[in-house]
């Protein structure tokens, strides 16, 4: 029983170690970029909207 | 271990453990709320309720990371074993901290919603086709739901009612809850503001946990594969040499199927039992004999040497194995005996006892 538990455990952590960094890379790569010619003063700055939790 | 169900069976160790835990939580929140705005402009420019939700949210992530690190740390270095003892209280407190974070979120963002707060939470962001805009709230809600279920079912009543294999399987969902928390933080707070500390806590924690779990798993797997040598006199396997066993301690062998067997040495006798504690699969062979009972290093469950049964009124049982000596080699029959079978310890001959007693000090 210990052995089966260990195998499942190893499979889960191997999957997480591969999948999570990939997903994080995709998330940050797909984040909208501010255009180079965007105005310096913006209404969507953190100080303007209060930010998310 | 208990014969009847009580909410918590308090003892000095648990009180100290929980006291340290609660003190740590209070100190973290106080530091976050009082020093945080001084150190970080991002915290200075937001309202106190947002500061509070960030304090509890980041604390929940930190606590979950620590909870998940305790298991592999204890496997890699036995000095971390005491942290395992009351890990369930750690987990329950983590769920409470995460629920407090959620409560602040609902109270701040959805207080004046015309629809019920939970309905508003699940319908306010429907960008399911966007990657960066995906509703991160769903990951947080999923993780919180899992943590609450695990906290509610953490009591030994549920362990006994569901049976250890099913209970263990359910409680492994905490890993998926952790993955959901990482996605929740990345899609929410980290995309919204590039917070260095939170980023380090998320990505550093993820890297640390992956390394710890994979290293611990690799070591365990190597032990599984290194099955004990068989003897010509099948099915007996050689677990080790009697000189390797300290008084009151055990050596661990692996049956050809991979199940581990612990051979204890007590008062000149050898007894072989399953290495798996019937409570939570703890490694019995890494424990020791206390007051004549094999004692699990994880939660202190105890078993008699002669029949593998817990002393009355407790009802836990582990399997026993036949053991014999060939010279100083300890041989075990890997076929387990039926639960409750009485088998007296095998006496170590006086000359072997004398020659091996000095090799290892008392545990």
mmCIF file of C-alpha atoms in Angstrom, chain B residues 22-283:
data_model
loop_
_atom_site.group_PDB
_atom_site.id
_atom_site.type_symbol
_atom_site.label_atom_id
_atom_site.label_comp_id
_atom_site.label_asym_id
_atom_site.label_seq_id
_atom_site.Cartn_x
_atom_site.Cartn_y
_atom_site.Cartn_z
ATOM 1 C CA UNK B 22 -1.088 30.696 16.236
ATOM 2 C CA UNK B 23 1.687 33.011 17.408
ATOM 3 C CA UNK B 24 3.285 32.777 13.953
ATOM 4 C CA UNK B 25 -0.038 33.651 12.292
ATOM 5 C CA UNK B 26 -0.619 36.683 14.535
ATOM 6 C CA UNK B 27 2.956 37.919 14.061
ATOM 7 C CA UNK B 28 2.737 37.566 10.262
ATOM 8 C CA UNK B 29 -0.558 39.479 10.053
ATOM 9 C CA UNK B 30 0.686 42.233 12.372
ATOM 10 C CA UNK B 31 3.938 42.621 10.445
ATOM 11 C CA UNK B 32 2.128 42.606 7.096
ATOM 12 C CA UNK B 33 -0.406 45.231 8.154
ATOM 13 C CA UNK B 34 1.951 47.496 10.089
ATOM 14 C CA UNK B 35 5.329 47.185 8.396
ATOM 15 C CA UNK B 36 4.045 46.264 4.912
ATOM 16 C CA UNK B 37 2.713 49.759 4.027
ATOM 17 C CA UNK B 38 6.006 51.281 5.207
ATOM 18 C CA UNK B 39 8.087 48.971 3.035
ATOM 19 C CA UNK B 40 5.917 48.653 -0.062
ATOM 20 C CA UNK B 41 4.256 51.547 -1.929
ATOM 21 C CA UNK B 42 1.846 49.004 -3.440
ATOM 22 C CA UNK B 43 0.445 48.344 0.038
ATOM 23 C CA UNK B 44 0.566 51.982 1.141
ATOM 24 C CA UNK B 45 -1.683 53.101 -1.716
ATOM 25 C CA UNK B 46 -4.530 50.653 -1.093
ATOM 26 C CA UNK B 47 -7.401 50.601 1.384
ATOM 27 C CA UNK B 48 -7.120 48.706 4.686
ATOM 28 C CA UNK B 49 -9.616 45.978 3.636
ATOM 29 C CA UNK B 50 -7.440 45.233 0.583
ATOM 30 C CA UNK B 51 -4.366 45.141 2.810
ATOM 31 C CA UNK B 52 -6.153 42.647 5.041
ATOM 32 C CA UNK B 53 -7.229 40.403 2.155
ATOM 33 C CA UNK B 54 -3.661 40.447 0.830
ATOM 34 C CA UNK B 55 -2.307 39.653 4.290
ATOM 35 C CA UNK B 56 -4.554 36.612 4.699
ATOM 36 C CA UNK B 57 -4.177 35.529 1.066
ATOM 37 C CA UNK B 58 -0.378 35.560 1.128
ATOM 38 C CA UNK B 59 -0.387 33.878 4.548
ATOM 39 C CA UNK B 60 -2.625 31.084 3.221
ATOM 40 C CA UNK B 61 -0.187 30.526 0.352
ATOM 41 C CA UNK B 62 2.793 30.507 2.721
ATOM 42 C CA UNK B 63 1.104 28.082 5.118
ATOM 43 C CA UNK B 64 0.025 25.744 2.324
ATOM 44 C CA UNK B 65 3.591 25.720 1.002
ATOM 45 C CA UNK B 66 4.946 24.841 4.460
ATOM 46 C CA UNK B 67 2.312 22.139 5.039
ATOM 47 C CA UNK B 68 3.226 20.504 1.742
ATOM 48 C CA UNK B 69 6.947 20.726 2.493
ATOM 49 C CA UNK B 70 6.696 18.947 5.864
ATOM 50 C CA UNK B 71 6.104 15.466 4.410
ATOM 51 C CA UNK B 72 9.131 15.285 2.070
ATOM 52 C CA UNK B 73 11.338 17.122 4.564
ATOM 53 C CA UNK B 74 10.569 14.491 7.186
ATOM 54 C CA UNK B 75 11.392 11.754 4.645
ATOM 55 C CA UNK B 76 14.703 13.399 3.729
ATOM 56 C CA UNK B 77 15.779 14.378 7.255
ATOM 57 C CA UNK B 78 14.248 12.838 10.373
ATOM 58 C CA UNK B 79 14.852 16.050 12.344
ATOM 59 C CA UNK B 80 11.715 17.417 10.641
ATOM 60 C CA UNK B 81 9.651 14.472 11.923
ATOM 61 C CA UNK B 82 8.164 16.417 14.897
ATOM 62 C CA UNK B 83 6.485 18.792 12.424
ATOM 63 C CA UNK B 84 4.491 15.852 11.054
ATOM 64 C CA UNK B 85 2.955 15.078 14.410
ATOM 65 C CA UNK B 86 0.293 17.772 14.324
ATOM 66 C CA UNK B 87 0.290 18.577 10.621
ATOM 67 C CA UNK B 88 -3.480 18.227 10.465
ATOM 68 C CA UNK B 89 -3.945 21.220 12.776
ATOM 69 C CA UNK B 90 -1.634 23.151 10.458
ATOM 70 C CA UNK B 91 -3.849 22.194 7.526
ATOM 71 C CA UNK B 92 -7.066 23.149 9.313
ATOM 72 C CA UNK B 93 -5.632 26.556 10.225
ATOM 73 C CA UNK B 94 -4.544 27.030 6.603
ATOM 74 C CA UNK B 95 -8.139 26.422 5.470
ATOM 75 C CA UNK B 96 -9.395 28.944 8.059
ATOM 76 C CA UNK B 97 -6.883 31.584 6.900
ATOM 77 C CA UNK B 98 -7.837 30.972 3.251
ATOM 78 C CA UNK B 99 -11.546 31.270 4.141
ATOM 79 C CA UNK B 100 -10.817 34.574 5.928
ATOM 80 C CA UNK B 101 -9.131 35.848 2.747
ATOM 81 C CA UNK B 102 -12.202 34.841 0.728
ATOM 82 C CA UNK B 103 -14.476 36.542 3.252
ATOM 83 C CA UNK B 104 -12.566 39.823 2.879
ATOM 84 C CA UNK B 105 -12.713 39.523 -0.919
ATOM 85 C CA UNK B 106 -16.486 38.982 -0.906
ATOM 86 C CA UNK B 107 -17.012 41.737 1.637
ATOM 87 C CA UNK B 108 -14.968 44.302 -0.277
ATOM 88 C CA UNK B 109 -15.728 43.628 -3.934
ATOM 89 C CA UNK B 110 -19.273 42.280 -3.747
ATOM 90 C CA UNK B 111 -20.818 44.004 -0.718
ATOM 91 C CA UNK B 112 -23.181 46.119 -2.774
ATOM 92 C CA UNK B 113 -23.836 43.574 -5.489
ATOM 93 C CA UNK B 114 -27.526 43.341 -6.485
ATOM 94 C CA UNK B 115 -27.064 39.557 -6.770
ATOM 95 C CA UNK B 116 -25.918 37.266 -3.943
ATOM 96 C CA UNK B 117 -22.177 37.632 -3.302
ATOM 97 C CA UNK B 118 -21.254 34.145 -4.478
ATOM 98 C CA UNK B 119 -23.342 34.525 -7.650
ATOM 99 C CA UNK B 120 -21.613 37.820 -8.305
ATOM 100 C CA UNK B 121 -18.217 36.226 -7.712
ATOM 101 C CA UNK B 122 -18.818 33.519 -10.291
ATOM 102 C CA UNK B 123 -20.483 35.765 -12.891
ATOM 103 C CA UNK B 124 -18.457 38.975 -12.671
ATOM 104 C CA UNK B 125 -15.699 37.670 -14.929
ATOM 105 C CA UNK B 126 -16.674 35.406 -17.823
ATOM 106 C CA UNK B 127 -13.558 35.749 -19.993
ATOM 107 C CA UNK B 128 -13.231 31.986 -20.368
ATOM 108 C CA UNK B 129 -11.707 32.278 -23.832
ATOM 109 C CA UNK B 130 -8.885 34.567 -22.685
ATOM 110 C CA UNK B 131 -5.733 33.145 -21.116
ATOM 111 C CA UNK B 132 -4.496 36.140 -19.150
ATOM 112 C CA UNK B 133 -8.047 37.278 -18.403
ATOM 113 C CA UNK B 134 -9.343 33.863 -17.353
ATOM 114 C CA UNK B 135 -11.463 34.135 -14.185
ATOM 115 C CA UNK B 136 -8.817 33.496 -11.559
ATOM 116 C CA UNK B 137 -11.535 33.548 -8.902
ATOM 117 C CA UNK B 138 -12.570 30.040 -10.001
ATOM 118 C CA UNK B 139 -9.163 28.610 -9.101
ATOM 119 C CA UNK B 140 -9.305 30.261 -5.702
ATOM 120 C CA UNK B 141 -12.830 28.978 -5.051
ATOM 121 C CA UNK B 142 -11.840 25.455 -6.101
ATOM 122 C CA UNK B 143 -8.768 25.477 -3.848
ATOM 123 C CA UNK B 144 -10.771 26.802 -0.916
ATOM 124 C CA UNK B 145 -13.469 24.161 -1.419
ATOM 125 C CA UNK B 146 -10.817 21.399 -1.383
ATOM 126 C CA UNK B 147 -9.109 22.821 1.710
ATOM 127 C CA UNK B 148 -12.425 23.041 3.558
ATOM 128 C CA UNK B 149 -13.350 19.448 2.656
ATOM 129 C CA UNK B 150 -9.934 18.244 3.819
ATOM 130 C CA UNK B 151 -10.173 20.245 7.044
ATOM 131 C CA UNK B 152 -13.641 18.854 7.782
ATOM 132 C CA UNK B 153 -12.560 15.267 7.081
ATOM 133 C CA UNK B 154 -9.223 15.553 8.862
ATOM 134 C CA UNK B 155 -10.448 13.969 12.088
ATOM 135 C CA UNK B 156 -9.633 10.341 12.877
ATOM 136 C CA UNK B 157 -13.371 9.583 12.756
ATOM 137 C CA UNK B 158 -13.309 10.146 8.995
ATOM 138 C CA UNK B 159 -10.039 8.240 8.659
ATOM 139 C CA UNK B 160 -11.652 5.228 10.281
ATOM 140 C CA UNK B 161 -15.030 5.677 8.539
ATOM 141 C CA UNK B 162 -13.597 6.113 5.037
ATOM 142 C CA UNK B 163 -10.716 3.612 5.608
ATOM 143 C CA UNK B 164 -7.078 4.758 5.278
ATOM 144 C CA UNK B 165 -6.692 4.086 1.500
ATOM 145 C CA UNK B 166 -9.761 6.161 0.547
ATOM 146 C CA UNK B 167 -8.958 8.859 3.119
ATOM 147 C CA UNK B 168 -5.406 9.120 1.816
ATOM 148 C CA UNK B 169 -6.648 9.326 -1.773
ATOM 149 C CA UNK B 170 -9.080 12.119 -0.892
ATOM 150 C CA UNK B 171 -6.413 14.016 1.017
ATOM 151 C CA UNK B 172 -4.003 13.847 -1.906
ATOM 152 C CA UNK B 173 -6.328 16.335 -3.627
ATOM 153 C CA UNK B 174 -4.471 18.978 -1.620
ATOM 154 C CA UNK B 175 -1.833 18.875 -4.373
ATOM 155 C CA UNK B 176 -4.415 19.947 -6.951
ATOM 156 C CA UNK B 177 -5.618 22.629 -4.556
ATOM 157 C CA UNK B 178 -2.037 23.904 -4.402
ATOM 158 C CA UNK B 179 -1.824 23.971 -8.211
ATOM 159 C CA UNK B 180 -5.093 25.924 -8.280
ATOM 160 C CA UNK B 181 -3.720 28.395 -5.719
ATOM 161 C CA UNK B 182 -0.635 29.019 -7.878
ATOM 162 C CA UNK B 183 -2.838 29.690 -10.927
ATOM 163 C CA UNK B 184 -5.153 31.866 -8.814
ATOM 164 C CA UNK B 185 -2.223 34.002 -7.637
ATOM 165 C CA UNK B 186 -0.550 34.159 -11.064
ATOM 166 C CA UNK B 187 -3.707 35.125 -12.986
ATOM 167 C CA UNK B 188 -4.908 37.459 -10.268
ATOM 168 C CA UNK B 189 -2.413 39.287 -8.130
ATOM 169 C CA UNK B 190 0.761 38.702 -10.161
ATOM 170 C CA UNK B 191 -0.703 39.738 -13.515
ATOM 171 C CA UNK B 192 -2.332 42.724 -11.878
ATOM 172 C CA UNK B 193 0.785 43.989 -10.158
ATOM 173 C CA UNK B 194 4.372 42.763 -10.432
ATOM 174 C CA UNK B 195 4.802 41.964 -6.741
ATOM 175 C CA UNK B 196 8.332 40.680 -6.176
ATOM 176 C CA UNK B 197 7.707 39.155 -2.741
ATOM 177 C CA UNK B 198 4.514 37.401 -3.800
ATOM 178 C CA UNK B 199 6.223 36.211 -6.973
ATOM 179 C CA UNK B 200 9.069 34.748 -4.945
ATOM 180 C CA UNK B 201 6.620 33.117 -2.533
ATOM 181 C CA UNK B 202 4.690 31.557 -5.428
ATOM 182 C CA UNK B 203 7.450 30.515 -7.822
ATOM 183 C CA UNK B 204 10.123 29.882 -5.198
ATOM 184 C CA UNK B 205 7.641 27.830 -3.187
ATOM 185 C CA UNK B 206 6.590 25.871 -6.261
ATOM 186 C CA UNK B 207 10.204 25.129 -7.210
ATOM 187 C CA UNK B 208 11.055 24.140 -3.632
ATOM 188 C CA UNK B 209 8.056 21.816 -3.305
ATOM 189 C CA UNK B 210 8.676 20.139 -6.664
ATOM 190 C CA UNK B 211 12.327 19.514 -5.781
ATOM 191 C CA UNK B 212 11.553 18.250 -2.276
ATOM 192 C CA UNK B 213 8.768 15.911 -3.380
ATOM 193 C CA UNK B 214 10.703 14.549 -6.347
ATOM 194 C CA UNK B 215 13.908 14.016 -4.345
ATOM 195 C CA UNK B 216 12.029 12.312 -1.508
ATOM 196 C CA UNK B 217 10.084 10.202 -4.021
ATOM 197 C CA UNK B 218 13.269 9.181 -5.834
ATOM 198 C CA UNK B 219 14.882 8.041 -2.598
ATOM 199 C CA UNK B 220 11.822 6.029 -1.649
ATOM 200 C CA UNK B 221 11.629 4.515 -5.100
ATOM 201 C CA UNK B 222 15.308 3.503 -4.922
ATOM 202 C CA UNK B 223 14.604 1.778 -1.593
ATOM 203 C CA UNK B 224 11.615 -0.023 -3.118
ATOM 204 C CA UNK B 225 13.657 -1.258 -6.052
ATOM 205 C CA UNK B 226 16.504 -2.468 -3.846
ATOM 206 C CA UNK B 227 14.500 -5.454 -2.632
ATOM 207 C CA UNK B 228 16.189 -7.507 0.054
ATOM 208 C CA UNK B 229 18.320 -10.400 -1.161
ATOM 209 C CA UNK B 230 16.593 -13.752 -1.324
ATOM 210 C CA UNK B 231 18.161 -16.859 0.107
ATOM 211 C CA UNK B 232 18.461 -20.300 -1.504
ATOM 212 C CA UNK B 233 16.056 -21.301 1.238
ATOM 213 C CA UNK B 234 13.084 -19.562 -0.454
ATOM 214 C CA UNK B 235 10.930 -17.641 0.308
ATOM 215 C CA UNK B 236 13.118 -16.237 3.069
ATOM 216 C CA UNK B 237 14.821 -12.901 2.414
ATOM 217 C CA UNK B 238 17.879 -11.401 4.090
ATOM 218 C CA UNK B 239 16.912 -8.172 5.792
ATOM 219 C CA UNK B 240 20.316 -7.406 7.310
ATOM 220 C CA UNK B 241 22.700 -8.332 10.062
ATOM 221 C CA UNK B 242 21.695 -8.478 13.693
ATOM 222 C CA UNK B 243 24.615 -6.197 14.557
ATOM 223 C CA UNK B 244 22.938 -3.416 12.537
ATOM 224 C CA UNK B 245 19.948 -3.267 14.875
ATOM 225 C CA UNK B 246 20.174 -1.039 17.929
ATOM 226 C CA UNK B 247 18.228 -1.990 21.038
ATOM 227 C CA UNK B 248 14.594 -0.847 20.723
ATOM 228 C CA UNK B 249 15.039 0.034 17.046
ATOM 229 C CA UNK B 250 14.548 -1.719 13.703
ATOM 230 C CA UNK B 251 16.084 -2.369 10.332
ATOM 231 C CA UNK B 252 13.838 -2.306 7.268
ATOM 232 C CA UNK B 253 13.802 -4.837 4.462
ATOM 233 C CA UNK B 254 11.770 -4.991 1.260
ATOM 234 C CA UNK B 255 9.779 -8.021 0.186
ATOM 235 C CA UNK B 256 10.002 -8.983 -3.513
ATOM 236 C CA UNK B 257 6.617 -7.288 -4.083
ATOM 237 C CA UNK B 258 8.033 -4.050 -2.645
ATOM 238 C CA UNK B 259 6.240 -4.013 0.713
ATOM 239 C CA UNK B 260 8.589 -3.120 3.520
ATOM 240 C CA UNK B 261 9.126 -5.166 6.643
ATOM 241 C CA UNK B 262 10.591 -3.848 9.904
ATOM 242 C CA UNK B 263 12.573 -6.115 12.230
ATOM 243 C CA UNK B 264 12.778 -4.809 15.800
ATOM 244 C CA UNK B 265 15.323 -5.859 18.412
ATOM 245 C CA UNK B 266 14.092 -5.749 21.999
ATOM 246 C CA UNK B 267 15.603 -7.383 25.080
ATOM 247 C CA UNK B 268 17.527 -10.003 23.136
ATOM 248 C CA UNK B 269 14.653 -10.892 20.793
ATOM 249 C CA UNK B 270 13.752 -10.121 17.163
ATOM 250 C CA UNK B 271 10.221 -9.409 15.904
ATOM 251 C CA UNK B 272 9.234 -8.682 12.301
ATOM 252 C CA UNK B 273 6.185 -6.564 11.471
ATOM 253 C CA UNK B 274 4.806 -4.632 8.530
ATOM 254 C CA UNK B 275 6.487 -1.260 8.113
ATOM 255 C CA UNK B 276 3.079 0.322 7.480
ATOM 256 C CA UNK B 277 1.230 1.837 10.442
ATOM 257 C CA UNK B 278 -2.498 1.095 10.188
ATOM 258 C CA UNK B 279 -3.312 4.691 11.112
ATOM 259 C CA UNK B 280 -1.833 6.734 8.265
ATOM 260 C CA UNK B 281 0.744 4.431 6.657
ATOM 261 C CA UNK B 282 3.532 5.866 8.812
ATOM 262 C CA UNK B 283 6.959 4.144 8.584
#
